[in-house]
């Protein structure tokens, strides 16, 4: 276990570099996640690893530490209702407004959310084959390793059952040597790139729909405000934003209004 001084210094480092707020008494979490790196970098203990980070810059070590602390579990079609709103309300509306639809999956982890969105697009297109609208999906995350997993699009037997119906597993995956691979039709809409949410998003372009779910809960109030205002600047007029079930935008920005549908609620950029 790391001592209070190491924990406080590491907490400041993590908040400064990626906005993540650890809070009090989470030494066990830090020790557990960083212990996986000991053999990789030939350290005997987590305190020794933290001491090395303070003494000399090591970009590879820094990257792997951030990866270890920011990689979170995810699942297919998490919470369900955002994908129902997407299929039945937002895709028809956005398709009627423009010639293409751009979607941003922020904090995409190993790709399940971006690919779930793409699967919904495929299902929606099958229900209206006479007219298709190009849909592009950008997944961003801070972890290089997790983004490599997303691009690879191969999932093991345990992760393939979390949130996926049997019909979707049969429709959207093919069996490969080391698991189950997302079919090309779904992959083609998606691309992935590294992004730190406390940096500028200007280079990303504009989006019609943003998923930023279960990300804000790790940030301070000020960082939440910065992230939400930054997302608002990257959205097309009338664009939509999904947050996590326990997250809210109201206390941090006035840029969005709540829209209620038959399938649940979503935030819309105010005109």
Coordinates of C-alpha atoms in Angstrom, one line a residue:
X1 CA 0.0 0.0 0.0
X2 CA 1.2 3.5 -0.8
X3 CA 1.5 6.1 1.9
X4 CA -0.5 9.4 2.1
X5 CA 2.3 11.5 0.7
X6 CA 2.7 9.3 -2.4
X7 CA -1.1 9.2 -2.8
X8 CA -1.5 13.0 -2.6
X9 CA 1.3 13.6 -5.1
X10 CA -0.1 10.9 -7.5
X11 CA -3.6 12.3 -7.2
X12 CA -2.3 15.8 -8.2
X13 CA -0.4 14.3 -11.2
X14 CA -3.5 12.5 -12.4
X15 CA -5.8 15.5 -12.1
X16 CA -3.2 17.8 -13.9
X17 CA -2.6 15.4 -16.8
X18 CA -6.1 14.1 -17.5
X19 CA -8.6 15.7 -15.1
X20 CA -9.3 12.5 -13.2
X21 CA -10.2 13.1 -9.5
X22 CA -9.4 10.2 -7.3
X23 CA -10.9 11.5 -4.1
X24 CA -9.9 10.4 -0.6
X25 CA -8.8 7.0 0.6
X26 CA -8.4 5.2 -2.7
X27 CA -4.9 4.0 -2.1
X28 CA -6.0 0.4 -2.7
X29 CA -7.3 1.3 -6.2
X30 CA -4.0 3.0 -7.1
X31 CA -1.9 0.1 -5.8
X32 CA -4.1 -2.5 -7.5
X33 CA -4.0 -0.8 -10.9
X34 CA -0.3 0.1 -10.9
X35 CA 0.9 -3.2 -9.5
X36 CA 0.2 -4.7 -13.0
X37 CA 3.1 -2.5 -14.3
X38 CA 5.8 -3.7 -11.8
X39 CA 7.1 -6.6 -13.9
X40 CA 6.9 -4.6 -17.1
X41 CA 9.2 -1.8 -15.8
X42 CA 11.2 -4.0 -13.3
X43 CA 10.1 -2.3 -10.1
X44 CA 9.7 -4.1 -6.8
X45 CA 6.8 -2.1 -5.4
X46 CA 4.3 0.6 -6.4
X47 CA 6.0 3.2 -4.1
X48 CA 9.3 2.5 -6.1
X49 CA 7.4 3.1 -9.3
X50 CA 6.0 6.4 -8.1
X51 CA 9.4 7.5 -6.9
X52 CA 10.8 6.8 -10.3
X53 CA 8.1 8.9 -11.9
X54 CA 9.1 11.9 -9.7
X55 CA 12.8 11.5 -10.3
X56 CA 13.1 11.4 -14.1
X57 CA 10.7 11.8 -17.0
X58 CA 9.9 8.5 -18.7
X59 CA 7.2 9.0 -21.4
X60 CA 6.5 5.3 -21.8
X61 CA 6.0 4.8 -18.1
X62 CA 3.8 7.9 -17.9
X63 CA 1.6 6.6 -20.7
X64 CA 1.3 3.2 -19.2
X65 CA 0.4 4.6 -15.8
X66 CA -2.3 6.8 -17.3
X67 CA -3.6 3.8 -19.3
X68 CA -3.8 1.8 -16.1
X69 CA -5.7 4.4 -14.2
X70 CA -8.1 5.5 -16.9
X71 CA -9.2 2.2 -18.4
X72 CA -12.7 1.4 -17.3
X73 CA -15.1 -1.4 -17.9
X74 CA -17.8 -1.1 -20.5
X75 CA -20.4 -3.2 -22.2
X76 CA -22.5 -3.4 -25.4
X77 CA -25.7 -1.3 -25.5
X78 CA -25.1 0.0 -22.0
X79 CA -28.3 1.2 -20.3
X80 CA -30.3 0.3 -23.4
X81 CA -32.5 3.4 -23.7
X82 CA -30.0 5.8 -25.5
X83 CA -29.8 3.3 -28.4
X84 CA -33.6 3.1 -28.6
X85 CA -33.8 6.9 -28.7
X86 CA -31.0 6.8 -31.4
X87 CA -32.8 4.4 -33.6
X88 CA -36.4 5.6 -33.3
X89 CA -36.0 9.3 -32.8
X90 CA -32.6 10.8 -33.6
X91 CA -31.5 8.9 -36.7
X92 CA -34.8 9.7 -38.5
X93 CA -34.7 13.3 -37.5
X94 CA -31.0 13.9 -38.3
X95 CA -31.3 12.1 -41.6
X96 CA -34.2 14.4 -42.6
X97 CA -32.1 17.4 -41.8
X98 CA -28.9 16.7 -43.6
X99 CA -26.9 14.6 -46.1
X100 CA -24.7 12.9 -43.4
X101 CA -24.6 12.3 -39.7
X102 CA -21.5 12.6 -37.5
X103 CA -21.3 10.9 -34.1
X104 CA -18.7 11.2 -31.4
X105 CA -18.3 8.5 -28.8
X106 CA -16.2 10.2 -26.1
X107 CA -14.4 8.0 -23.6
X108 CA -15.0 5.0 -25.9
X109 CA -12.8 2.6 -24.0
X110 CA -12.4 -0.7 -26.0
X111 CA -14.9 0.3 -28.7
X112 CA -18.2 -1.3 -27.5
X113 CA -20.1 1.9 -27.5
X114 CA -19.0 3.1 -30.9
X115 CA -19.7 -0.3 -32.4
X116 CA -23.1 -0.5 -30.6
X117 CA -24.0 2.8 -32.3
X118 CA -22.9 1.4 -35.7
X119 CA -25.0 -1.7 -35.2
X120 CA -28.1 0.4 -34.5
X121 CA -27.3 2.3 -37.7
X122 CA -27.3 -1.0 -39.6
X123 CA -30.6 -2.0 -38.1
X124 CA -32.1 1.3 -38.9
X125 CA -30.9 1.2 -42.5
X126 CA -32.4 -2.3 -42.9
X127 CA -35.8 -0.9 -41.9
X128 CA -35.6 1.9 -44.5
X129 CA -33.6 0.5 -47.5
X130 CA -34.8 3.0 -50.0
X131 CA -32.7 5.9 -48.7
X132 CA -29.4 5.7 -46.8
X133 CA -27.6 8.6 -45.1
X134 CA -23.8 8.2 -44.5
X135 CA -23.0 7.9 -40.8
X136 CA -19.5 8.3 -39.4
X137 CA -18.6 7.5 -35.8
X138 CA -15.4 8.8 -34.0
X139 CA -14.4 7.1 -30.8
X140 CA -11.9 8.9 -28.6
X141 CA -10.1 7.8 -25.4
X142 CA -7.0 8.7 -23.5
X143 CA -5.5 5.2 -23.4
X144 CA -3.4 4.1 -26.5
X145 CA -3.7 0.5 -25.5
X146 CA -7.4 0.5 -25.2
X147 CA -7.7 2.3 -28.6
X148 CA -5.6 -0.5 -30.1
X149 CA -8.1 -3.0 -28.8
X150 CA -11.0 -0.9 -30.2
X151 CA -9.4 -0.8 -33.7
X152 CA -8.7 -4.5 -33.6
X153 CA -12.4 -5.2 -32.9
X154 CA -11.9 -8.7 -31.5
X155 CA -13.6 -9.6 -28.2
X156 CA -13.4 -12.7 -26.1
X157 CA -16.2 -15.0 -25.0
X158 CA -16.8 -13.1 -21.7
X159 CA -17.1 -9.6 -23.2
X160 CA -19.2 -10.7 -26.1
X161 CA -22.1 -11.7 -23.9
X162 CA -22.3 -8.4 -21.9
X163 CA -25.3 -6.6 -23.3
X164 CA -25.6 -8.4 -26.7
X165 CA -28.6 -10.5 -27.7
X166 CA -28.1 -13.8 -29.5
X167 CA -29.5 -12.3 -32.7
X168 CA -27.0 -9.4 -32.6
X169 CA -24.1 -11.7 -31.8
X170 CA -25.0 -13.8 -34.9
X171 CA -25.7 -10.7 -37.1
X172 CA -22.7 -8.5 -36.3
X173 CA -19.8 -10.8 -35.4
X174 CA -17.7 -13.5 -37.1
X175 CA -15.7 -16.1 -35.2
X176 CA -12.0 -15.8 -35.5
X177 CA -9.1 -17.7 -33.9
X178 CA -8.8 -15.6 -30.8
X179 CA -12.4 -14.6 -30.3
X180 CA -15.3 -12.8 -32.0
X181 CA -14.6 -10.0 -34.5
X182 CA -17.0 -7.2 -35.4
X183 CA -18.1 -7.5 -39.1
X184 CA -16.7 -5.1 -41.6
X185 CA -20.0 -3.4 -42.2
X186 CA -20.1 -2.2 -38.6
X187 CA -16.3 -1.4 -38.4
X188 CA -16.3 0.8 -41.6
X189 CA -18.3 3.5 -39.9
X190 CA -16.0 3.8 -37.0
X191 CA -12.5 5.3 -36.4
X192 CA -10.6 5.8 -33.2
X193 CA -8.1 8.4 -32.0
X194 CA -6.4 9.5 -28.8
X195 CA -7.9 12.5 -27.1
X196 CA -7.5 14.0 -23.7
X197 CA -10.8 15.6 -22.7
X198 CA -9.0 18.5 -20.9
X199 CA -7.4 19.5 -24.2
X200 CA -8.9 21.3 -27.1
X201 CA -11.4 19.5 -29.4
X202 CA -11.3 22.0 -32.2
X203 CA -9.5 19.7 -34.6
X204 CA -12.3 17.1 -34.3
X205 CA -14.8 19.1 -36.4
X206 CA -18.5 19.3 -35.7
X207 CA -20.9 16.6 -34.6
X208 CA -24.6 16.0 -34.8
X209 CA -24.6 13.6 -31.8
X210 CA -22.2 13.1 -28.9
X211 CA -22.1 10.2 -26.4
X212 CA -20.2 11.3 -23.3
X213 CA -21.5 8.7 -20.8
X214 CA -20.0 7.7 -17.4
X215 CA -17.0 10.0 -18.0
X216 CA -17.9 13.2 -16.1
X217 CA -18.3 11.3 -12.9
X218 CA -14.5 11.2 -12.6
X219 CA -13.9 14.9 -13.0
X220 CA -14.0 17.9 -10.7
X221 CA -16.8 20.4 -11.1
X222 CA -14.6 22.9 -13.0
X223 CA -13.4 20.2 -15.3
X224 CA -17.0 19.1 -15.9
X225 CA -17.9 22.6 -16.9
X226 CA -14.9 22.9 -19.3
X227 CA -15.7 19.5 -20.9
X228 CA -19.4 20.2 -21.4
X229 CA -18.7 23.7 -22.8
X230 CA -16.1 22.2 -25.1
X231 CA -18.5 19.6 -26.4
X232 CA -21.1 22.2 -27.0
X233 CA -18.7 24.2 -29.2
X234 CA -18.1 21.0 -31.3
X235 CA -21.8 20.4 -32.0
X236 CA -23.9 21.3 -35.0
X237 CA -27.1 23.4 -34.3
X238 CA -29.7 21.2 -32.7
X239 CA -27.2 18.5 -31.9
X240 CA -27.8 15.9 -29.2
X241 CA -25.8 14.8 -26.2
X242 CA -26.1 11.6 -24.1
X243 CA -24.6 11.6 -20.6
X244 CA -24.5 8.7 -18.2
X245 CA -27.5 7.8 -16.1
X246 CA -26.1 9.3 -13.0
X247 CA -24.7 12.4 -14.7
X248 CA -26.2 15.9 -15.2
X249 CA -25.2 19.0 -17.2
X250 CA -27.4 21.6 -15.5
X251 CA -25.1 22.6 -12.7
X252 CA -22.2 23.1 -15.0
X253 CA -23.5 24.6 -18.3
X254 CA -26.6 26.3 -19.7
X255 CA -25.8 25.1 -23.3
X256 CA -28.3 22.2 -23.3
X257 CA -32.0 21.6 -22.8
X258 CA -33.7 18.3 -21.9
X259 CA -35.8 16.6 -24.6
X260 CA -38.1 13.8 -23.5
X261 CA -39.1 11.0 -25.9
X262 CA -41.2 7.9 -25.6
X263 CA -37.9 6.0 -25.0
X264 CA -36.2 8.3 -22.5
X265 CA -34.5 11.7 -22.2
X266 CA -31.6 13.2 -24.1
X267 CA -29.9 16.7 -24.1
X268 CA -30.2 19.0 -27.0
X269 CA -27.9 22.0 -27.8
X270 CA -29.9 25.2 -27.3
X271 CA -30.4 27.4 -30.4

